[in-house]
CSV table of C-alpha atoms in Angstrom, one decimal:
chain,number,residue,atom,x,y,z
A,1,MET,CA,-22.9,9.5,14.2
A,2,THR,CA,-23.5,12.6,16.5
A,3,LYS,CA,-21.0,15.1,17.1
A,4,PRO,CA,-19.9,16.3,21.2
A,5,GLU,CA,-22.1,19.1,23.0
A,6,GLY,CA,-20.3,22.4,22.7
A,7,LYS,CA,-17.5,20.6,19.9
A,8,GLU,CA,-17.3,22.1,16.6
A,9,PRO,CA,-15.1,19.8,13.4
A,10,GLU,CA,-11.7,21.3,13.6
A,11,LYS,CA,-10.9,22.6,10.3
A,12,THR,CA,-8.7,20.2,7.7
A,13,PHE,CA,-6.4,22.3,5.7
A,14,HIS,CA,-5.6,21.7,2.5
A,15,SER,CA,-3.3,24.2,0.5
A,16,SER,CA,0.2,24.8,1.1
A,17,ALA,CA,-1.1,28.7,2.3
A,18,ASP,CA,-2.5,27.2,5.6
A,19,PHE,CA,0.8,25.1,6.6
A,20,ASP,CA,1.7,27.3,8.9
A,21,LYS,CA,-1.8,26.4,10.9
A,22,THR,CA,-1.1,22.9,11.0
A,23,PRO,CA,-1.6,21.1,14.6
A,24,PRO,CA,2.1,20.3,16.1
A,25,ARG,CA,0.5,17.6,17.3
A,26,PRO,CA,-2.2,14.9,15.2
A,27,ARG,CA,-5.7,14.9,15.9
A,28,VAL,CA,-8.8,12.6,15.3
A,29,VAL,CA,-11.2,14.1,12.6
A,30,MET,CA,-14.1,11.7,13.5
A,31,PRO,CA,-15.7,11.0,10.2
A,32,GLU,CA,-19.3,10.3,10.2
A,33,LYS,CA,-19.5,6.5,9.1
A,34,VAL,CA,-16.5,4.5,10.7
A,35,ILE,CA,-18.6,0.7,9.8
A,36,HIS,CA,-19.9,-1.0,7.0
A,37,ARG,CA,-22.1,-3.7,8.3
A,38,GLN,CA,-22.7,-7.1,6.0
A,39,VAL,CA,-20.5,-5.5,3.4
A,40,GLU,CA,-21.7,-8.6,0.3
A,41,SER,CA,-25.6,-8.7,1.9
A,42,GLU,CA,-26.0,-4.9,0.0
A,43,GLY,CA,-25.2,-6.6,-3.3
A,44,GLU,CA,-22.0,-6.5,-5.4
A,45,ARG,CA,-21.2,-3.2,-7.9
A,46,SER,CA,-22.5,-4.6,-10.4
A,47,GLU,CA,-21.0,-2.3,-13.4
A,48,TYR,CA,-17.6,-3.0,-12.2
A,49,SER,CA,-18.3,-6.4,-11.4
A,50,LYS,CA,-19.3,-6.7,-15.4
A,51,GLU,CA,-16.1,-5.4,-16.2
A,52,ARG,CA,-14.2,-7.7,-14.0
A,53,LYS,CA,-15.8,-10.9,-15.3
A,54,HIS,CA,-16.8,-11.6,-11.5
A,55,PRO,CA,-18.6,-10.3,-8.4
A,56,VAL,CA,-16.9,-7.6,-6.2
A,57,PHE,CA,-18.5,-6.2,-3.3
A,58,PHE,CA,-17.3,-2.7,-2.1
A,59,VAL,CA,-16.2,-1.9,1.6
A,60,ASP,CA,-17.7,2.0,1.8
A,61,LEU,CA,-15.8,3.6,4.5
A,62,PRO,CA,-13.9,7.2,4.3
A,63,THR,CA,-10.6,6.1,3.5
A,64,LYS,CA,-7.9,8.6,2.2
A,65,CYS,CA,-5.0,5.9,1.5
A,66,ILE,CA,-6.3,2.4,1.1
A,67,SER,CA,-9.6,0.9,-0.4
A,68,MET,CA,-11.1,-2.8,0.2
A,69,THR,CA,-13.0,-4.7,-1.9
A,70,ILE,CA,-14.3,-8.0,-1.6
A,71,GLY,CA,-14.2,-10.5,-4.9
A,72,HIS,CA,-15.8,-13.7,-5.5
A,73,LEU,CA,-14.7,-16.3,-8.3
A,74,ALA,CA,-17.3,-19.0,-9.1
A,75,PRO,CA,-16.1,-22.5,-9.3
A,76,GLY,CA,-13.4,-22.7,-12.4
A,77,GLN,CA,-13.5,-18.9,-12.9
A,78,SER,CA,-10.7,-16.6,-13.8
A,79,SER,CA,-10.4,-12.8,-13.6
A,80,ASN,CA,-9.6,-10.6,-16.4
A,81,ARG,CA,-5.9,-10.6,-16.5
A,82,HIS,CA,-5.0,-6.5,-15.7
A,83,ARG,CA,-2.0,-4.5,-14.1
A,84,HIS,CA,-2.8,-1.3,-12.2
A,85,THR,CA,-0.9,1.8,-10.5
A,86,TYR,CA,-1.2,0.5,-7.1
A,87,GLU,CA,-0.2,-2.5,-4.6
A,88,THR,CA,-2.7,-5.1,-4.0
A,89,VAL,CA,-2.6,-7.3,-0.8
A,90,LEU,CA,-5.3,-10.3,-1.0
A,91,TYR,CA,-6.4,-12.2,1.5
A,92,VAL,CA,-7.8,-15.4,0.3
A,93,LEU,CA,-11.5,-15.7,2.7
A,94,GLU,CA,-12.5,-19.0,1.4
A,95,GLY,CA,-11.5,-21.4,-1.6
A,96,GLU,CA,-8.3,-22.5,-3.3
A,97,GLY,CA,-6.8,-21.1,-6.8
A,98,TYR,CA,-4.0,-19.7,-8.0
A,99,SER,CA,-3.1,-16.2,-9.5
A,100,GLU,CA,-0.7,-15.7,-12.6
A,101,ILE,CA,1.5,-12.5,-11.4
A,102,HIS,CA,3.8,-11.1,-14.2
A,103,GLY,CA,4.3,-14.5,-15.1
A,104,GLN,CA,4.9,-16.4,-12.2
A,105,ARG,CA,2.2,-19.1,-11.1
A,106,VAL,CA,1.2,-18.5,-7.2
A,107,GLU,CA,-1.2,-21.3,-5.8
A,108,TRP,CA,-3.2,-20.3,-2.8
A,109,LYS,CA,-5.6,-21.4,0.0
A,110,THR,CA,-7.9,-20.5,2.4
A,111,GLY,CA,-6.2,-18.0,4.8
A,112,ASP,CA,-3.1,-17.2,2.6
A,113,ALA,CA,-2.3,-13.8,1.8
A,114,LEU,CA,-0.6,-12.2,-1.6
A,115,TYR,CA,0.8,-9.1,-2.9
A,116,ILE,CA,0.4,-8.3,-6.3
A,117,PRO,CA,3.3,-5.5,-7.3
A,118,VAL,CA,2.2,-2.2,-9.2
A,119,TRP,CA,1.9,-2.8,-13.0
A,120,ALA,CA,2.4,-6.1,-12.9
A,121,TRP,CA,-0.1,-7.8,-15.7
A,122,HIS,CA,-2.0,-10.7,-13.2
A,123,ASN,CA,-5.0,-12.4,-13.2
A,124,HIS,CA,-6.7,-14.8,-10.4
A,125,VAL,CA,-8.5,-18.4,-10.9
A,126,ASN,CA,-10.6,-20.4,-8.9
A,127,THR,CA,-9.7,-24.3,-9.3
A,128,SER,CA,-12.7,-25.9,-7.7
A,129,THR,CA,-15.2,-27.5,-9.2
A,130,THR,CA,-17.6,-26.9,-6.7
A,131,GLY,CA,-16.8,-24.1,-4.4
A,132,ILE,CA,-16.7,-20.5,-4.9
A,133,ALA,CA,-13.4,-18.5,-4.1
A,134,ARG,CA,-13.6,-15.2,-1.9
A,135,TYR,CA,-10.9,-12.8,-0.9
A,136,LEU,CA,-10.4,-9.6,0.2
A,137,ALA,CA,-8.0,-6.9,-1.9
A,138,CYS,CA,-6.5,-4.3,0.4
A,139,GLU,CA,-5.1,-1.5,-2.5
A,140,ASN,CA,-3.3,1.9,-2.2
A,141,ALA,CA,-5.6,3.5,-4.9
A,142,PRO,CA,-7.0,6.1,-2.8
A,143,ILE,CA,-4.0,7.7,-2.0
A,144,LEU,CA,-2.8,8.0,-5.5
A,145,GLN,CA,-6.2,9.8,-6.7
A,146,ASN,CA,-6.1,12.0,-3.8
A,147,LEU,CA,-2.5,12.8,-4.7
A,148,GLY,CA,-3.7,13.9,-8.6
A,149,GLY,CA,-4.3,10.5,-10.1
A,150,VAL,CA,-0.7,9.5,-10.7
A,151,ALA,CA,2.4,8.4,-9.6
A,152,LEU,CA,5.7,9.5,-12.2
A,153,ARG,CA,9.2,8.6,-11.6
A,154,GLU,CA,12.0,10.0,-13.4
A,155,GLU,CA,15.2,9.1,-13.7
A,156,VAL,CA,18.8,11.6,-13.8
A,157,PRO,CA,21.2,10.3,-16.3
A,158,GLU,CA,24.2,8.6,-15.3
A,159,LYS,CA,26.4,11.2,-12.9
A,160,GLY,CA,23.4,13.5,-12.4
A,161,GLU,CA,24.0,15.5,-15.3
A,162,PRO,CA,20.9,16.7,-16.9
A,163,ALA,CA,19.6,15.1,-20.0
A,164,SER,CA,20.3,17.3,-23.3
A,165,GLY,CA,17.2,18.8,-25.4
């Protein structure tokens, strides 16, 4: 993508010292890349797929808050049981099966969407004996990575009193 003639890219501010320079209105910051064509034709992300025991394809776009991957499960295949500190929404592109989410079995088929809560143990199973299952996973992992890698929560004891010790 080329920048318009005579236009320099606007500075993006990254520190609290630049807060007063933040524009009063939103502005568009156009990245170089806004499309990833034929995602699955580039091949799976081999090391990531190997760890998860099924093919995973990364959607490579310059997002700051969300990520997208495409997962394939062969007939009868199951993903690893896992959990993470980010939310996931799965959209089933093809196939049928179920996901075990925090002890609950959730049946799905083409066209269904399902939600995976933060830190819930889960895995996905293709119940077909002949066809693959494909899903699009949208996750908010990048925002957590960009905010320092974690999101923590701490409770104040009853009546708002500080904890002793």
